[in-house]
Amino acid sequence: MVDNLNDIQARITDPTTGNPALGSRVSAVESGKVPTTRTVSTANGLQGGGDLSANRTISPVYGTAANTIAQGNDSRITITQDATKGNNALDTRVAALETRTGTERNSTAATALNNGAQVDVPFENSVRSSSDVTYASSIFTIVNAGVYAIESTVRMTAPAGTLELNLWVSTDGGSTWRRKSGWLGGLMGTVSTTIRLAAGNKVKVTALNTSGSNRTIETAAEETTHISLYRTGG
């Protein structure tokens, strides 16, 4: 209770802050506010900004120079898509992986395999190929170094004989060959290995008929006489 208006005025007014209680509350609220002098800057393809004394807009800078942004119709964006493959560039890379970044070949001509004769098996018909391996005159030459998986099957025509199948590797790229592995069996022989090869190394497959009678190497079909040679890692 107060006696008059002068007492009320004296209680609520201060020469420096006015109402001390109200001044404290206003100061507390202002302490959490961002000043209008604070600025928003732009860089790396953006423009606009400024201080907070007014509404500001930030927008992209389109162009072909450095620190600009490419639009959706920019000619530099060349990835295309179709309904069956989606991303065509990705499809190309996946296809390269599916072919095992190597080569697969079948035999194309019936090759005589006489008793006691050892011959280089020809794989002239290319099923799949890549830039990792080249082929000429029954010899595969490594282009890109890496770990290679090699598998070959040779099948003789009936009646069944005894077949010795050998996988030969020249790790110096010359005439010094060493047998990596071999298989001794009947009508069909299979040989396989995994080996690290350098660029210039060479690979070939030989077959030896030890049955006591002449045979012929079966041709064409992939499940008969074929080879797969592909890079599995760097």
GROMACS .gro file of C-alpha atoms in nm:
model
  234
    1MET     CA    1   0.000   0.000   0.000
    2VAL     CA    2   0.122   0.351  -0.082
    3ASP     CA    3  -0.010   0.689   0.021
    4ASN     CA    4   0.003   0.876  -0.311
    5LEU     CA    5   0.112   0.862  -0.677
    6ASN     CA    6   0.444   1.027  -0.600
    7ASP     CA    7   0.536   0.727  -0.386
    8ILE     CA    8   0.448   0.489  -0.672
    9GLN     CA    9   0.656   0.693  -0.919
   10ALA     CA   10   0.947   0.689  -0.681
   11ARG     CA   11   0.926   0.313  -0.644
   12ILE     CA   12   0.916   0.228  -1.021
   13THR     CA   13   1.153   0.491  -1.166
   14ASP     CA   14   1.530   0.503  -1.153
   15PRO     CA   15   1.735   0.785  -1.319
   16THR     CA   16   1.955   0.534  -1.513
   17THR     CA   17   1.755   0.216  -1.575
   18GLY     CA   18   1.395   0.314  -1.517
   19ASN     CA   19   1.230   0.017  -1.345
   20PRO     CA   20   1.523  -0.183  -1.202
   21ALA     CA   21   1.329  -0.512  -1.209
   22LEU     CA   22   1.209  -0.458  -1.567
   23GLY     CA   23   1.561  -0.351  -1.672
   24SER     CA   24   1.705  -0.677  -1.538
   25ARG     CA   25   1.453  -0.886  -1.727
   26VAL     CA   26   1.514  -0.702  -2.057
   27SER     CA   27   1.892  -0.739  -2.015
   28ALA     CA   28   1.854  -1.116  -1.961
   29VAL     CA   29   1.648  -1.156  -2.280
   30GLU     CA   30   1.887  -0.942  -2.487
   31SER     CA   31   2.183  -1.151  -2.378
   32GLY     CA   32   2.057  -1.446  -2.588
   33LYS     CA   33   1.996  -1.248  -2.907
   34VAL     CA   34   2.227  -1.232  -3.213
   35PRO     CA   35   2.324  -0.870  -3.287
   36THR     CA   36   2.216  -0.728  -3.623
   37THR     CA   37   2.582  -0.658  -3.701
   38ARG     CA   38   2.649  -1.033  -3.726
   39THR     CA   39   2.707  -1.136  -4.092
   40VAL     CA   40   2.654  -1.444  -4.310
   41SER     CA   41   2.932  -1.499  -4.566
   42THR     CA   42   2.929  -1.709  -4.885
   43ALA     CA   43   3.196  -1.901  -5.079
   44ASN     CA   44   3.251  -2.196  -5.317
   45GLY     CA   45   2.970  -2.134  -5.562
   46LEU     CA   46   2.730  -1.941  -5.338
   47GLN     CA   47   2.642  -1.572  -5.340
   48GLY     CA   48   2.435  -1.331  -5.124
   49GLY     CA   49   2.442  -1.303  -4.748
   50GLY     CA   50   2.520  -0.989  -4.548
   51ASP     CA   51   2.445  -0.862  -4.198
   52LEU     CA   52   2.125  -0.938  -4.008
   53SER     CA   53   1.976  -0.594  -4.024
   54ALA     CA   54   1.743  -0.719  -4.303
   55ASN     CA   55   1.626  -1.042  -4.471
   56ARG     CA   56   1.907  -1.199  -4.676
   57THR     CA   57   1.910  -1.451  -4.966
   58ILE     CA   58   2.178  -1.710  -5.051
   59SER     CA   59   2.180  -1.849  -5.405
   60PRO     CA   60   2.411  -2.065  -5.624
   61VAL     CA   61   2.651  -1.927  -5.884
   62TYR     CA   62   2.622  -2.136  -6.202
   63GLY     CA   63   2.900  -2.159  -6.456
   64THR     CA   64   3.192  -2.357  -6.596
   65ALA     CA   65   3.473  -2.184  -6.409
   66ALA     CA   66   3.626  -2.291  -6.080
   67ASN     CA   67   3.408  -2.241  -5.769
   68THR     CA   68   3.084  -2.244  -5.968
   69ILE     CA   69   2.803  -2.497  -5.968
   70ALA     CA   70   2.699  -2.719  -6.261
   71GLN     CA   71   2.330  -2.719  -6.353
   72GLY     CA   72   2.141  -3.034  -6.442
   73ASN     CA   73   2.162  -2.954  -6.814
   74ASP     CA   74   2.538  -2.887  -6.804
   75SER     CA   75   2.719  -3.049  -7.097
   76ARG     CA   76   2.991  -3.168  -6.859
   77ILE     CA   77   2.745  -3.413  -6.702
   78THR     CA   78   2.757  -3.706  -6.944
   79ILE     CA   79   2.619  -4.007  -6.751
   80THR     CA   80   2.324  -4.152  -6.941
   81GLN     CA   81   2.066  -4.406  -6.838
   82ASP     CA   82   1.826  -4.641  -7.009
   83ALA     CA   83   1.538  -4.854  -6.893
   84THR     CA   84   1.728  -5.186  -6.896
   85LYS     CA   85   2.071  -5.096  -6.759
   86GLY     CA   86   2.018  -4.783  -6.551
   87ASN     CA   87   2.352  -4.607  -6.525
   88ASN     CA   88   2.531  -4.705  -6.848
   89ALA     CA   89   2.876  -4.610  -6.718
   90LEU     CA   90   2.823  -4.826  -6.410
   91ASP     CA   91   2.690  -5.107  -6.629
   92THR     CA   92   3.013  -5.101  -6.828
   93ARG     CA   93   3.221  -5.133  -6.514
   94VAL     CA   94   3.002  -5.415  -6.379
   95ALA     CA   95   3.028  -5.595  -6.712
   96ALA     CA   96   3.408  -5.578  -6.684
   97LEU     CA   97   3.388  -5.743  -6.344
   98GLU     CA   98   3.148  -6.007  -6.471
   99THR     CA   99   3.399  -6.106  -6.738
  100ARG     CA  100   3.653  -6.145  -6.457
  101THR     CA  101   3.891  -5.896  -6.622
  102GLY     CA  102   4.054  -6.173  -6.820
  103THR     CA  103   3.988  -6.407  -7.106
  104GLU     CA  104   3.796  -6.727  -7.176
  105ARG     CA  105   3.859  -6.930  -7.490
  106ASN     CA  106   3.742  -7.252  -7.648
  107SER     CA  107   3.924  -7.481  -7.884
  108THR     CA  108   3.820  -7.436  -8.248
  109ALA     CA  109   3.994  -7.712  -8.439
  110ALA     CA  110   4.022  -8.086  -8.378
  111THR     CA  111   4.384  -8.135  -8.273
  112ALA     CA  112   4.559  -8.468  -8.325
  113LEU     CA  113   4.693  -8.615  -8.004
  114ASN     CA  114   4.893  -8.917  -8.112
  115ASN     CA  115   5.030  -9.179  -7.877
  116GLY     CA  116   5.311  -9.024  -7.675
  117ALA     CA  117   5.268  -8.685  -7.842
  118GLN     CA  118   5.261  -8.365  -7.636
  119VAL     CA  119   5.104  -8.065  -7.806
  120ASP     CA  120   5.029  -7.704  -7.715
  121VAL     CA  121   4.652  -7.687  -7.689
  122PRO     CA  122   4.503  -7.418  -7.919
  123PHE     CA  123   4.232  -7.190  -7.779
  124GLU     CA  124   4.157  -6.975  -8.079
  125ASN     CA  125   3.787  -6.906  -8.021
  126SER     CA  126   3.751  -6.611  -7.779
  127VAL     CA  127   3.446  -6.634  -7.554
  128ARG     CA  128   3.544  -6.336  -7.340
  129SER     CA  129   3.849  -6.115  -7.347
  130SER     CA  130   3.993  -5.803  -7.189
  131SER     CA  131   4.301  -5.584  -7.198
  132ASP     CA  132   4.463  -5.781  -6.913
  133VAL     CA  133   4.565  -6.074  -7.136
  134THR     CA  134   4.657  -6.116  -7.503
  135TYR     CA  135   4.668  -6.441  -7.698
  136ALA     CA  136   4.861  -6.564  -8.000
  137SER     CA  137   4.982  -6.906  -8.120
  138SER     CA  138   4.860  -7.101  -7.815
  139ILE     CA  139   5.036  -6.865  -7.570
  140PHE     CA  140   4.873  -6.615  -7.335
  141THR     CA  141   5.077  -6.304  -7.249
  142ILE     CA  142   5.006  -6.102  -6.935
  143VAL     CA  143   4.954  -5.730  -6.995
  144ASN     CA  144   4.861  -5.607  -6.646
  145ALA     CA  145   5.039  -5.752  -6.343
  146GLY     CA  146   4.831  -5.909  -6.067
  147VAL     CA  147   4.705  -6.230  -5.915
  148TYR     CA  148   4.557  -6.456  -6.184
  149ALA     CA  149   4.329  -6.758  -6.157
  150ILE     CA  150   4.381  -7.008  -6.439
  151GLU     CA  151   4.162  -7.309  -6.516
  152SER     CA  152   4.173  -7.529  -6.824
  153THR     CA  153   3.994  -7.843  -6.935
  154VAL     CA  154   4.090  -8.062  -7.229
  155ARG     CA  155   3.870  -8.345  -7.351
  156MET     CA  156   3.965  -8.621  -7.592
  157THR     CA  157   3.726  -8.791  -7.828
  158ALA     CA  158   3.608  -9.139  -7.737
  159PRO     CA  159   3.715  -9.407  -7.672
  160ALA     CA  160   3.866  -9.288  -7.351
  161GLY     CA  161   4.241  -9.293  -7.316
  162THR     CA  162   4.481  -9.158  -7.059
  163LEU     CA  163   4.546  -8.785  -7.071
  164GLU     CA  164   4.818  -8.586  -6.900
  165LEU     CA  165   4.737  -8.216  -6.890
  166ASN     CA  166   4.994  -7.958  -6.784
  167LEU     CA  167   4.978  -7.586  -6.720
  168TRP     CA  168   5.306  -7.413  -6.802
  169VAL     CA  169   5.407  -7.064  -6.689
  170SER     CA  170   5.705  -6.858  -6.800
  171THR     CA  171   5.760  -6.602  -6.526
  172ASP     CA  172   6.050  -6.440  -6.709
  173GLY     CA  173   5.850  -6.398  -7.030
  174GLY     CA  174   6.105  -6.603  -7.222
  175SER     CA  175   6.165  -6.966  -7.308
  176THR     CA  176   6.214  -7.092  -6.952
  177TRP     CA  177   5.887  -7.264  -6.868
  178ARG     CA  178   5.791  -7.437  -6.548
  179ARG     CA  179   5.496  -7.665  -6.486
  180LYS     CA  180   5.264  -7.516  -6.230
  181SER     CA  181   5.042  -7.821  -6.184
  182GLY     CA  182   4.914  -8.123  -6.373
  183TRP     CA  183   4.637  -8.378  -6.386
  184LEU     CA  184   4.648  -8.739  -6.498
  185GLY     CA  185   4.321  -8.901  -6.592
  186GLY     CA  186   4.097  -9.052  -6.856
  187LEU     CA  187   3.888  -8.889  -7.126
  188MET     CA  188   3.892  -8.540  -6.972
  189GLY     CA  189   4.169  -8.358  -6.789
  190THR     CA  190   4.141  -8.043  -6.578
  191VAL     CA  191   4.417  -7.825  -6.439
  192SER     CA  192   4.393  -7.504  -6.236
  193THR     CA  193   4.602  -7.271  -6.023
  194THR     CA  194   4.623  -6.921  -5.879
  195ILE     CA  195   4.950  -6.735  -5.929
  196ARG     CA  196   5.088  -6.380  -5.921
  197LEU     CA  197   5.207  -6.280  -6.266
  198ALA     CA  198   5.396  -5.978  -6.395
  199ALA     CA  199   5.347  -5.797  -6.723
  200GLY     CA  200   5.514  -6.000  -6.998
  201ASN     CA  201   5.478  -6.338  -6.826
  202LYS     CA  202   5.339  -6.615  -7.046
  203VAL     CA  203   5.102  -6.908  -6.996
  204LYS     CA  204   5.030  -7.213  -7.208
  205VAL     CA  205   4.858  -7.552  -7.172
  206THR     CA  206   4.992  -7.879  -7.312
  207ALA     CA  207   4.826  -8.219  -7.342
  208LEU     CA  208   5.005  -8.554  -7.356
  209ASN     CA  209   4.833  -8.870  -7.477
  210THR     CA  210   4.970  -9.170  -7.287
  211SER     CA  211   4.691  -9.415  -7.371
  212GLY     CA  212   4.873  -9.624  -7.625
  213SER     CA  213   4.647  -9.517  -7.913
  214ASN     CA  214   4.586  -9.201  -8.108
  215ARG     CA  215   4.319  -8.957  -7.995
  216THR     CA  216   4.181  -8.617  -8.098
  217ILE     CA  217   4.123  -8.316  -7.872
  218GLU     CA  218   3.753  -8.236  -7.874
  219THR     CA  219   3.660  -7.887  -7.990
  220ALA     CA  220   3.424  -7.594  -7.956
  221ALA     CA  221   3.192  -7.648  -7.659
  222GLU     CA  222   3.292  -7.460  -7.345
  223GLU     CA  223   3.229  -7.763  -7.126
  224THR     CA  224   3.492  -7.955  -7.326
  225THR     CA  225   3.823  -7.797  -7.432
  226HIS     CA  226   3.852  -7.444  -7.292
  227ILE     CA  227   4.057  -7.213  -7.071
  228SER     CA  228   3.974  -6.929  -6.830
  229LEU     CA  229   4.252  -6.691  -6.732
  230TYR     CA  230   4.154  -6.384  -6.534
  231ARG     CA  231   4.298  -6.133  -6.290
  232THR     CA  232   4.150  -6.154  -5.941
  233GLY     CA  233   4.349  -5.877  -5.775
  234GLY     CA  234   4.630  -5.625  -5.809
   0.00000   0.00000   0.00000
